[in-house]
Short mmCIF file of C-alpha atoms and ligand atoms in Angstrom, two decimals:
data_model
loop_
_atom_site.label_atom_id
_atom_site.label_comp_id
_atom_site.label_asym_id
_atom_site.label_seq_id
_atom_site.Cartn_x
_atom_site.Cartn_y
_atom_site.Cartn_z
CA MET A 1362 24.73 -0.86 3.00
CA THR A 1363 24.67 -2.49 5.90
CA THR A 1364 21.44 -5.06 7.42
CA GLN A 1365 20.89 -4.15 11.61
CA ALA A 1366 19.00 -5.64 13.70
CA TYR A 1367 17.65 -2.08 14.93
CA PRO A 1368 18.53 -0.52 11.72
CA GLN A 1369 19.56 3.21 11.41
CA PRO A 1370 17.01 5.79 10.06
CA ILE A 1371 19.85 7.22 7.83
CA ILE A 1372 22.82 5.50 6.46
CA HIS A 1373 25.35 7.54 5.09
CA ASP A 1374 26.87 5.20 2.20
CA GLY A 1375 29.52 7.30 0.18
CA ASP A 1376 28.65 9.73 -1.75
CA HIS A 1377 24.68 9.62 -0.95
CA ASP A 1378 22.61 8.92 2.09
CA LEU A 1379 19.76 6.42 2.33
CA VAL A 1380 16.73 6.46 4.44
CA LEU A 1381 14.66 3.97 6.39
CA ARG A 1382 11.42 3.61 5.14
CA TYR A 1383 9.86 0.63 6.02
CA ARG A 1384 11.85 -2.08 9.03
CA ARG A 1385 11.15 -5.98 8.19
CA THR A 1386 8.16 -7.21 9.54
CA PRO A 1387 5.68 -3.91 7.71
CA ARG A 1388 7.79 -5.28 4.67
CA ILE A 1389 7.17 -8.95 5.16
CA ILE A 1390 3.32 -8.29 5.68
CA HIS A 1391 3.53 -6.09 2.52
CA MET A 1392 4.55 -9.12 1.08
CA MET A 1393 1.89 -11.09 1.87
CA LEU A 1394 -0.64 -9.12 1.60
CA ALA A 1395 0.43 -8.18 -2.17
CA ILE A 1396 0.66 -12.27 -2.63
CA SER A 1397 -2.23 -12.68 -1.41
CA PHE A 1398 -3.84 -9.71 -3.35
CA LEU A 1399 -2.07 -11.77 -6.88
CA LEU A 1400 -4.14 -15.25 -5.80
CA LEU A 1401 -7.16 -13.09 -4.90
CA LEU A 1402 -7.15 -11.75 -8.57
CA ILE A 1403 -6.17 -14.66 -10.36
CA THR A 1404 -8.55 -17.51 -9.02
CA GLY A 1405 -11.24 -14.50 -8.60
CA LEU A 1406 -10.86 -14.38 -12.61
CA ALA A 1407 -10.98 -18.38 -12.69
CA LEU A 1408 -14.33 -18.43 -11.62
CA PHE A 1409 -15.32 -15.21 -12.80
CA LEU A 1410 -14.95 -15.27 -16.35
CA PRO A 1411 -15.89 -18.66 -18.10
CA TRP A 1412 -12.90 -18.62 -21.12
CA PHE A 1413 -10.54 -18.06 -18.11
CA SER A 1414 -12.26 -20.79 -16.28
CA GLN A 1415 -10.47 -23.76 -18.25
CA TYR A 1416 -7.92 -22.61 -16.36
CA ALA A 1417 -10.03 -23.68 -13.27
CA SER A 1418 -9.32 -27.56 -12.44
CA GLY A 1419 -11.62 -29.02 -10.54
CA GLY A 1420 -12.26 -27.35 -7.48
CA THR A 1421 -8.86 -25.81 -7.10
CA SER A 1422 -9.41 -22.18 -8.08
CA ARG A 1423 -12.23 -22.32 -5.40
CA VAL A 1424 -9.69 -23.86 -2.70
CA LEU A 1425 -6.66 -21.19 -3.27
CA HIS A 1426 -9.50 -18.09 -3.67
CA ARG A 1427 -9.83 -18.94 0.33
CA VAL A 1428 -6.80 -19.64 1.09
CA GLY A 1429 -5.80 -15.94 -0.58
CA ALA A 1430 -8.91 -15.02 1.70
CA ILE A 1431 -8.10 -16.11 4.90
CA ILE A 1432 -4.63 -14.33 4.36
CA TYR A 1433 -6.09 -11.85 3.29
CA MET A 1434 -8.29 -10.61 5.84
CA ALA A 1435 -5.36 -11.87 8.45
CA ILE A 1436 -3.38 -9.02 6.91
CA PRO A 1437 -4.62 -5.78 9.35
CA PHE A 1438 -4.82 -8.31 12.56
CA MET A 1439 -0.69 -9.12 11.80
CA TYR A 1440 -0.21 -5.44 11.40
CA LEU A 1441 -1.68 -4.74 14.54
CA LEU A 1442 -0.14 -7.22 16.25
CA VAL A 1443 3.59 -6.75 15.18
CA ASP A 1444 3.13 -2.74 14.97
CA ARG A 1445 0.14 -1.47 16.94
CA PRO A 1446 2.02 1.98 16.76
CA ALA A 1447 2.39 2.12 13.19
CA ALA A 1448 -0.86 0.32 11.69
CA ARG A 1449 -2.79 3.14 13.78
CA GLU A 1450 -0.21 6.23 12.31
CA LEU A 1451 -1.32 4.49 8.48
CA LEU A 1452 -5.26 4.51 9.56
CA TRP A 1453 -5.16 7.65 10.51
CA ASP A 1454 -2.79 9.54 8.16
CA SER A 1455 -4.76 7.86 5.50
CA PHE A 1456 -7.72 9.50 6.32
CA HIS A 1457 -6.83 13.24 7.02
CA TYR A 1458 -5.61 15.83 5.08
CA ASP A 1459 -3.55 19.45 5.52
CA ARG A 1460 -3.67 22.28 3.39
CA ASP A 1461 -0.18 21.07 1.52
CA ASP A 1462 -2.24 17.59 0.25
CA LEU A 1463 -4.56 19.89 -0.65
CA ASP A 1464 -2.41 21.77 -2.24
CA TRP A 1465 -0.54 18.97 -3.51
CA LEU A 1466 -3.73 17.06 -5.39
CA LEU A 1467 -4.56 20.48 -6.73
CA HIS A 1468 -0.87 19.86 -8.99
CA VAL A 1469 -1.37 15.90 -9.39
CA TYR A 1470 -1.33 15.94 -13.09
CA ARG A 1471 2.58 16.93 -12.28
CA TYR A 1472 2.70 14.40 -9.82
CA PHE A 1473 1.27 11.89 -12.34
CA MET A 1474 3.43 12.91 -15.11
CA GLY A 1475 6.72 12.02 -12.82
CA HIS A 1476 7.75 15.87 -11.92
CA ALA A 1477 7.07 16.12 -8.74
CA GLU A 1478 10.44 18.70 -7.89
CA GLY A 1479 8.79 21.75 -7.15
CA MET A 1480 5.57 20.04 -5.09
CA PRO A 1481 3.79 21.34 -1.91
CA PRO A 1482 5.35 19.09 0.63
CA GLN A 1483 4.73 16.48 2.15
CA GLY A 1484 4.68 14.04 4.89
CA ARG A 1485 5.84 10.49 5.54
CA LEU A 1486 3.04 10.17 3.26
CA ASN A 1487 2.35 12.33 0.41
CA ALA A 1488 -1.66 13.05 -0.36
CA GLY A 1489 -1.45 10.24 -3.02
CA GLN A 1490 -0.54 7.86 -0.90
CA LYS A 1491 -3.31 8.82 1.56
CA LEU A 1492 -6.12 8.02 -1.12
CA HIS A 1493 -4.37 5.30 -2.03
CA HIS A 1494 -3.74 3.76 1.37
CA ALA A 1495 -7.81 4.67 2.48
CA GLY A 1496 -9.09 3.22 -0.87
CA VAL A 1497 -6.68 0.33 -0.28
CA VAL A 1498 -9.21 0.39 3.83
CA ILE A 1499 -12.84 1.16 2.18
CA PHE A 1500 -12.78 -1.70 -0.34
CA SER A 1501 -10.79 -4.20 1.42
CA ALA A 1502 -13.55 -3.62 4.07
CA LEU A 1503 -16.46 -4.69 1.33
CA ILE A 1504 -14.47 -7.16 -0.47
CA VAL A 1505 -14.45 -9.19 3.38
CA ILE A 1506 -17.64 -7.90 4.20
CA SER A 1507 -19.34 -9.54 0.42
CA GLY A 1508 -16.95 -12.45 0.87
CA ILE A 1509 -18.09 -13.94 3.94
CA ILE A 1510 -21.69 -13.12 3.24
CA LEU A 1511 -21.18 -15.09 0.25
CA TRP A 1512 -18.81 -18.43 1.78
CA ALA A 1513 -20.97 -18.35 4.71
CA GLY A 1514 -24.60 -18.23 2.77
CA LYS A 1515 -25.06 -18.19 -0.67
CA GLY A 1516 -27.24 -21.47 -0.36
CA ASP A 1517 -29.86 -18.57 2.11
CA LEU A 1518 -28.90 -15.43 0.13
CA GLY A 1519 -32.18 -15.05 -2.48
CA PRO A 1520 -31.57 -13.94 -6.31
CA ALA A 1521 -31.83 -10.41 -4.99
CA ASN A 1522 -29.39 -10.09 -2.04
CA LEU A 1523 -27.14 -12.78 -4.34
CA ALA A 1524 -26.79 -10.01 -7.09
CA ILE A 1525 -25.96 -7.08 -4.71
CA ALA A 1526 -23.16 -9.11 -2.65
CA VAL A 1527 -21.76 -10.92 -6.01
CA SER A 1528 -22.36 -6.86 -7.27
CA ILE A 1529 -20.18 -5.26 -4.13
CA HIS A 1530 -17.29 -8.04 -4.06
CA ASP A 1531 -16.80 -7.63 -7.72
CA LEU A 1532 -16.97 -3.67 -8.28
CA SER A 1533 -14.70 -4.00 -5.45
CA MET A 1534 -11.96 -5.93 -6.47
CA LEU A 1535 -12.18 -4.31 -10.09
CA VAL A 1536 -11.70 -0.94 -7.69
CA LEU A 1537 -8.77 -2.18 -5.81
CA THR A 1538 -6.94 -3.85 -9.11
CA VAL A 1539 -7.25 -0.13 -10.71
CA LEU A 1540 -5.60 0.68 -7.57
CA LEU A 1541 -2.88 -1.59 -7.86
CA VAL A 1542 -1.79 0.10 -11.31
CA GLY A 1543 -1.52 3.22 -10.03
CA HIS A 1544 0.17 1.96 -6.61
CA LEU A 1545 2.42 0.28 -9.33
CA TYR A 1546 2.72 2.66 -11.71
CA PHE A 1547 4.10 5.20 -9.37
CA THR A 1548 6.06 2.33 -6.93
CA PHE A 1549 8.38 2.90 -10.43
CA VAL A 1550 7.89 6.02 -11.59
CA TYR A 1551 9.66 7.70 -8.42
CA ARG A 1552 11.27 4.55 -7.31
CA ALA A 1553 10.43 3.65 -4.35
CA LEU A 1554 10.45 -0.57 -5.00
CA SER A 1555 13.81 -0.49 -2.87
CA GLY A 1556 11.80 0.90 0.08
CA MET A 1557 9.46 -2.92 0.26
CA THR A 1558 12.88 -5.04 -1.01
CA THR A 1559 15.65 -3.49 0.99
CA GLY A 1560 13.92 -1.09 3.67
CA TYR A 1561 15.72 1.89 2.15
CA ILE A 1562 15.07 4.96 -0.56
CA ASP A 1563 17.77 7.36 -1.53
CA GLU A 1564 17.73 10.43 0.11
CA GLU A 1565 16.99 12.52 -2.90
CA ASP A 1566 13.87 10.21 -3.78
CA ALA A 1567 12.59 11.00 -0.59
CA ARG A 1568 13.48 14.02 -0.36
CA LEU A 1569 11.21 14.24 -3.55
CA GLU A 1570 8.42 12.55 -2.40
CA HIS A 1571 8.42 13.77 1.73
CA ALA A 1572 10.52 16.67 2.28
CA LYS A 1573 8.59 17.35 5.78
CA TRP A 1574 9.10 13.87 6.37
CA VAL A 1575 13.56 13.72 5.92
CA GLU A 1576 13.10 17.00 7.78
CA GLU A 1577 11.65 15.48 10.49
CA LEU A 1578 13.90 12.42 10.21
CA GLU A 1579 17.18 14.96 9.90
CA ARG A 1580 16.12 16.56 13.02
CA GLU A 1581 15.40 13.66 15.31
CA GLU A 1582 19.72 12.59 14.23
CA VAL A 1583 20.80 16.40 15.24
CA MET A 1584 18.66 16.31 18.53
CA GLY A 1585 20.25 11.74 18.93
CA LYS A 1586 23.99 13.53 18.75
CA GLU A 1587 23.65 15.96 21.02
C1 LIG B 817 1.85 -6.28 -6.45
C2 LIG B 817 3.25 -6.05 -5.97
C3 LIG B 817 3.39 -4.95 -4.84
C4 LIG B 817 4.23 -3.55 -5.09
C5 LIG B 817 5.46 -3.90 -6.52
C6 LIG B 817 4.37 -2.99 -4.44
C7 LIG B 817 4.91 -1.82 -4.08
C8 LIG B 817 4.60 -0.94 -2.44
C9 LIG B 817 5.59 -0.08 -2.12
C10 LIG B 817 7.24 0.04 -2.96
C11 LIG B 817 5.24 0.10 -1.90
C12 LIG B 817 5.96 1.45 -0.65
C13 LIG B 817 5.78 3.31 -0.49
C14 LIG B 817 6.08 4.25 0.45
O1 LIG B 817 7.52 4.66 0.09
O2 LIG B 817 5.52 4.49 1.34
C15 LIG B 817 4.54 0.14 -0.87
C16 LIG B 817 3.71 0.62 0.13
C17 LIG B 817 2.05 -0.15 0.46
N1 LIG B 817 1.05 -0.70 -0.72
FE1 LIG B 817 2.11 -1.70 -2.04
N2 LIG B 817 3.06 -2.80 -3.32
C18 LIG B 817 2.82 -3.92 -4.31
C19 LIG B 817 1.00 -4.55 -3.92
C20 LIG B 817 0.00 -4.35 -2.57
C21 LIG B 817 -1.67 -4.45 -2.72
C22 LIG B 817 -1.95 -5.45 -4.11
C23 LIG B 817 -1.87 -3.96 -2.01
C24 LIG B 817 -3.00 -3.76 -1.24
C25 LIG B 817 -4.20 -4.28 -1.83
C26 LIG B 817 -1.00 -2.38 -1.99
C27 LIG B 817 -1.06 -1.32 -1.06
C28 LIG B 817 -0.17 -0.76 -0.12
C29 LIG B 817 0.14 -0.56 1.06
C30 LIG B 817 -1.30 -0.13 1.78
C31 LIG B 817 1.59 0.13 1.46
C32 LIG B 817 1.73 0.96 2.61
C33 LIG B 817 2.21 0.37 3.69
C34 LIG B 817 2.37 0.57 4.91
O3 LIG B 817 2.52 2.11 4.72
O4 LIG B 817 3.03 0.77 6.08
N3 LIG B 817 0.41 -3.28 -2.17
N4 LIG B 817 3.36 -1.43 -1.80
#
Protein backbone atom coordinates (compact mmCIF):
# COMPACT_ATOMS: atom_id res chain seq x y z
CA MET A 1 0.00 0.00 0.00
CA THR A 2 1.26 3.51 -0.76
CA THR A 3 1.26 6.30 1.81
CA GLN A 4 1.33 9.66 0.04
CA ALA A 5 1.09 13.26 1.20
CA TYR A 6 -2.26 13.47 -0.65
CA PRO A 7 -3.64 9.95 -0.23
CA GLN A 8 -5.91 8.49 -2.91
CA PRO A 9 -9.57 7.94 -1.90
CA ILE A 10 -9.48 4.47 -3.50
CA ILE A 11 -6.37 2.30 -3.96
CA HIS A 12 -6.42 -0.70 -6.28
CA ASP A 13 -4.29 -3.17 -4.34
CA GLY A 14 -3.88 -6.49 -6.15
CA ASP A 15 -7.18 -8.37 -6.29
CA HIS A 16 -9.03 -6.01 -3.95
CA ASP A 17 -9.56 -2.29 -3.41
CA LEU A 18 -8.88 -0.19 -0.32
CA VAL A 19 -10.91 2.87 0.60
CA LEU A 20 -9.52 5.89 2.48
CA ARG A 21 -11.49 6.29 5.70
CA TYR A 22 -9.34 8.77 7.70
CA ARG A 23 -6.43 11.02 6.75
CA ARG A 24 -3.39 11.30 9.00
CA THR A 25 -4.38 14.32 11.14
CA PRO A 26 -7.82 13.01 12.22
CA ARG A 27 -6.11 9.69 13.03
CA ILE A 28 -3.57 11.44 15.27
CA ILE A 29 -6.32 13.47 16.98
CA HIS A 30 -8.39 10.32 17.52
CA MET A 31 -5.34 8.61 19.07
CA MET A 32 -4.94 11.54 21.49
CA LEU A 33 -8.67 11.31 22.26
CA ALA A 34 -8.37 7.58 23.01
CA ILE A 35 -5.22 7.98 25.16
CA SER A 36 -6.57 10.95 27.14
CA PHE A 37 -9.89 9.14 27.72
CA LEU A 38 -8.17 5.99 29.01
CA LEU A 39 -5.93 8.14 31.23
CA LEU A 40 -9.03 9.88 32.62
CA LEU A 41 -10.77 6.55 33.17
CA ILE A 42 -7.85 4.89 35.00
CA THR A 43 -6.94 7.91 37.14
CA GLY A 44 -10.66 8.59 37.74
CA LEU A 45 -11.10 5.04 39.05
CA ALA A 46 -8.09 5.55 41.31
CA LEU A 47 -9.81 8.62 42.82
CA PHE A 48 -13.28 7.05 42.91
CA LEU A 49 -12.88 3.46 44.14
CA PRO A 50 -11.47 2.95 47.65
CA TRP A 51 -9.91 -0.46 46.84
CA PHE A 52 -8.30 1.03 43.74
CA SER A 53 -6.89 4.05 45.60
CA GLN A 54 -3.93 1.97 46.89
CA TYR A 55 -2.55 2.37 43.32
CA ALA A 56 -2.87 6.16 43.53
CA SER A 57 0.49 7.08 45.01
CA GLY A 58 0.39 10.52 46.66
CA GLY A 59 -1.27 13.06 44.40
CA THR A 60 0.00 11.45 41.18
CA SER A 61 -3.37 10.23 39.92
CA ARG A 62 -4.91 13.64 40.67
CA VAL A 63 -2.24 15.38 38.58
CA LEU A 64 -2.51 12.82 35.75
CA HIS A 65 -6.31 13.21 35.82
CA ARG A 66 -5.91 16.93 35.18
CA VAL A 67 -3.34 16.32 32.41
CA GLY A 68 -5.82 13.91 30.75
CA ALA A 69 -8.61 16.47 31.18
CA ILE A 70 -6.61 19.25 29.50
CA ILE A 71 -5.80 17.02 26.49
CA TYR A 72 -9.43 15.80 26.30
CA MET A 73 -10.78 19.36 26.39
CA ALA A 74 -8.32 20.44 23.68
CA ILE A 75 -9.50 17.75 21.21
CA PRO A 76 -12.46 19.66 19.65
CA PHE A 77 -10.27 22.76 19.21
CA MET A 78 -7.53 20.67 17.54
CA TYR A 79 -10.13 19.11 15.26
CA LEU A 80 -11.49 22.54 14.30
CA LEU A 81 -7.98 23.88 13.77
CA VAL A 82 -6.69 21.12 11.48
CA ASP A 83 -9.86 20.20 9.57
CA ARG A 84 -12.84 22.50 10.12
CA PRO A 85 -15.02 20.98 7.31
CA ALA A 86 -14.53 17.42 8.67
CA ALA A 87 -15.32 18.58 12.24
CA ARG A 88 -18.45 20.36 10.99
CA GLU A 89 -19.51 17.30 8.95
CA LEU A 90 -18.97 14.99 11.92
CA LEU A 91 -21.09 17.21 14.16
CA TRP A 92 -23.84 17.67 11.54
CA ASP A 93 -24.00 13.96 10.61
CA SER A 94 -24.12 12.84 14.26
CA PHE A 95 -27.38 14.73 14.80
CA HIS A 96 -29.11 14.20 11.43
CA TYR A 97 -30.89 10.96 10.54
CA ASP A 98 -32.62 10.10 7.23
CA ARG A 99 -35.19 7.38 6.39
CA ASP A 100 -32.42 4.79 5.69
CA ASP A 101 -30.91 5.54 9.12
CA LEU A 102 -34.25 4.95 10.84
CA ASP A 103 -34.81 1.69 8.89
CA TRP A 104 -31.25 0.68 9.77
CA LEU A 105 -31.92 1.27 13.47
CA LEU A 106 -34.99 -0.99 13.24
CA HIS A 107 -32.61 -3.79 12.14
CA VAL A 108 -29.84 -2.93 14.60
CA TYR A 109 -30.07 -6.36 16.23
CA ARG A 110 -28.74 -7.97 13.01
CA TYR A 111 -25.89 -5.48 12.91
CA PHE A 112 -25.12 -6.19 16.54
CA MET A 113 -24.86 -9.90 15.75
CA GLY A 114 -22.37 -9.19 12.94
CA HIS A 115 -24.80 -9.57 10.00
CA ALA A 116 -24.79 -6.19 8.23
CA GLU A 117 -25.46 -7.65 4.77
CA GLY A 118 -28.88 -6.66 3.37
CA MET A 119 -29.34 -3.82 5.87
CA PRO A 120 -30.53 -0.40 4.59
CA PRO A 121 -27.61 1.38 2.81
CA GLN A 122 -25.66 3.88 4.89
CA GLY A 123 -23.57 6.97 4.23
CA ARG A 124 -20.09 7.76 5.59
CA LEU A 125 -21.39 7.13 9.10
CA ASN A 126 -23.94 4.42 9.79
CA ALA A 127 -26.81 5.25 12.16
CA GLY A 128 -25.11 3.40 15.03
CA GLN A 129 -21.95 5.46 14.61
CA LYS A 130 -24.07 8.62 14.47
CA LEU A 131 -25.66 7.71 17.80
CA HIS A 132 -22.25 6.87 19.27
CA HIS A 133 -20.68 10.13 18.14
CA ALA A 134 -23.70 12.17 19.31
CA GLY A 135 -23.42 10.44 22.70
CA VAL A 136 -19.70 11.25 22.85
CA VAL A 137 -20.41 14.94 22.12
CA ILE A 138 -23.25 15.26 24.68
CA PHE A 139 -21.64 13.33 27.54
CA SER A 140 -18.20 14.83 26.92
CA ALA A 141 -19.78 18.29 27.24
CA LEU A 142 -21.40 17.24 30.54
CA ILE A 143 -18.19 15.72 31.87
CA VAL A 144 -16.15 18.79 30.91
CA ILE A 145 -18.63 21.30 32.43
CA SER A 146 -19.02 19.32 35.68
CA GLY A 147 -15.24 18.72 35.74
CA ILE A 148 -14.42 22.42 35.42
CA ILE A 149 -16.93 23.21 38.19
CA LEU A 150 -15.31 20.59 40.46
CA TRP A 151 -11.80 21.74 39.60
CA ALA A 152 -12.38 25.48 39.97
CA GLY A 153 -15.07 25.74 42.60
CA LYS A 154 -15.08 22.62 44.76
CA GLY A 155 -14.53 24.60 47.99
CA ASP A 156 -17.43 27.01 47.33
CA LEU A 157 -20.06 24.57 46.10
CA GLY A 158 -21.70 23.41 49.33
CA PRO A 159 -22.68 19.77 49.94
CA ALA A 160 -25.84 19.67 47.72
CA ASN A 161 -24.25 21.30 44.65
CA LEU A 162 -21.10 19.24 45.15
CA ALA A 163 -23.18 16.04 45.14
CA ILE A 164 -24.96 17.14 41.93
CA ALA A 165 -21.67 17.99 40.14
CA VAL A 166 -20.02 14.72 41.24
CA SER A 167 -23.08 12.66 40.17
CA ILE A 168 -23.19 14.29 36.71
CA HIS A 169 -19.42 13.79 36.34
CA ASP A 170 -19.44 10.12 37.38
CA LEU A 171 -22.61 9.16 35.46
CA SER A 172 -21.31 10.83 32.28
CA MET A 173 -18.06 8.85 32.58
CA LEU A 174 -20.06 5.67 33.06
CA VAL A 175 -22.10 6.35 29.89
CA LEU A 176 -18.93 7.19 27.90
CA THR A 177 -17.31 3.95 29.11
CA VAL A 178 -20.34 1.89 28.01
CA LEU A 179 -20.21 3.70 24.64
CA LEU A 180 -16.49 2.86 24.38
CA VAL A 181 -17.16 -0.85 24.99
CA GLY A 182 -19.69 -0.81 22.11
CA HIS A 183 -17.28 1.25 19.96
CA LEU A 184 -14.50 -1.32 20.45
CA TYR A 185 -16.86 -4.26 19.88
CA PHE A 186 -18.04 -2.91 16.49
CA THR A 187 -14.50 -1.83 15.55
CA PHE A 188 -13.35 -5.44 15.75
CA VAL A 189 -16.53 -7.15 14.46
CA TYR A 190 -16.53 -4.98 11.31
CA ARG A 191 -12.71 -4.85 10.89
CA ALA A 192 -12.61 -1.05 11.09
CA LEU A 193 -9.35 -0.66 13.07
CA SER A 194 -7.14 -0.16 10.00
CA GLY A 195 -9.19 2.99 9.25
CA MET A 196 -7.53 4.52 12.33
CA THR A 197 -4.07 2.95 11.83
CA THR A 198 -3.22 3.00 8.10
CA GLY A 199 -6.25 5.16 7.20
CA TYR A 200 -7.60 2.58 4.72
CA ILE A 201 -10.20 -0.18 5.03
CA ASP A 202 -11.11 -3.00 2.69
CA GLU A 203 -13.58 -1.91 0.01
CA GLU A 204 -15.87 -4.88 0.72
CA ASP A 205 -16.05 -4.01 4.43
CA ALA A 206 -16.68 -0.36 3.51
CA ARG A 207 -19.50 -1.32 1.12
CA LEU A 208 -21.10 -3.59 3.71
CA GLU A 209 -21.35 -0.77 6.25
CA HIS A 210 -21.39 2.40 4.12
CA ALA A 211 -22.77 1.49 0.65
CA LYS A 212 -24.01 5.02 -0.18
CA TRP A 213 -20.64 6.53 0.76
CA VAL A 214 -18.62 4.04 -1.35
CA GLU A 215 -20.91 4.66 -4.37
CA GLU A 216 -20.29 8.40 -3.94
CA LEU A 217 -16.50 7.84 -3.88
CA GLU A 218 -16.73 5.69 -7.01
CA ARG A 219 -18.78 8.37 -8.80
CA GLU A 220 -16.17 10.98 -7.85
CA GLU A 221 -13.38 8.68 -9.09
CA VAL A 222 -15.10 8.19 -12.47
CA MET A 223 -15.73 11.95 -12.78
CA GLY A 224 -12.06 12.61 -11.92
CA LYS A 225 -10.95 10.35 -14.81
CA GLU A 226 -13.29 11.99 -17.34
C1 LIG B 1 -9.43 3.05 22.95
C2 LIG B 1 -9.38 2.60 21.76
C3 LIG B 1 -10.21 3.05 20.58
C4 LIG B 1 -10.21 2.41 19.38
C5 LIG B 1 -9.47 1.12 19.04
C6 LIG B 1 -11.08 3.16 18.49
C7 LIG B 1 -11.34 2.85 17.17
C8 LIG B 1 -11.98 3.66 16.28
C9 LIG B 1 -12.11 3.40 14.86
C10 LIG B 1 -11.56 2.17 14.14
C11 LIG B 1 -12.78 4.43 14.32
C12 LIG B 1 -13.17 4.59 12.84
C13 LIG B 1 -14.57 4.04 12.64
C14 LIG B 1 -15.03 4.34 11.22
O1 LIG B 1 -14.75 3.54 10.35
O2 LIG B 1 -15.60 5.43 11.03
C15 LIG B 1 -13.09 5.38 15.36
C16 LIG B 1 -13.75 6.59 15.19
C17 LIG B 1 -14.14 7.40 16.21
N1 LIG B 1 -13.93 7.19 17.55
FE1 LIG B 1 -12.77 5.71 18.36
N2 LIG B 1 -11.59 4.25 19.17
C18 LIG B 1 -11.09 4.22 20.44
C19 LIG B 1 -11.40 5.12 21.45
C20 LIG B 1 -12.31 6.14 21.34
C21 LIG B 1 -12.77 6.97 22.43
C22 LIG B 1 -12.29 6.83 23.87
C23 LIG B 1 -13.66 7.85 21.93
C24 LIG B 1 -14.44 8.94 22.61
C25 LIG B 1 -14.44 9.19 23.88
C26 LIG B 1 -13.76 7.60 20.50
C27 LIG B 1 -14.55 8.32 19.63
C28 LIG B 1 -14.53 8.19 18.26
C29 LIG B 1 -15.15 9.11 17.32
C30 LIG B 1 -15.93 10.39 17.69
C31 LIG B 1 -14.89 8.63 16.04
C32 LIG B 1 -15.25 9.30 14.70
C33 LIG B 1 -14.08 10.17 14.31
C34 LIG B 1 -14.33 10.98 13.04
O3 LIG B 1 -15.30 10.74 12.31
O4 LIG B 1 -13.50 11.87 12.79
N3 LIG B 1 -12.94 6.55 20.18
N4 LIG B 1 -12.58 4.88 16.54
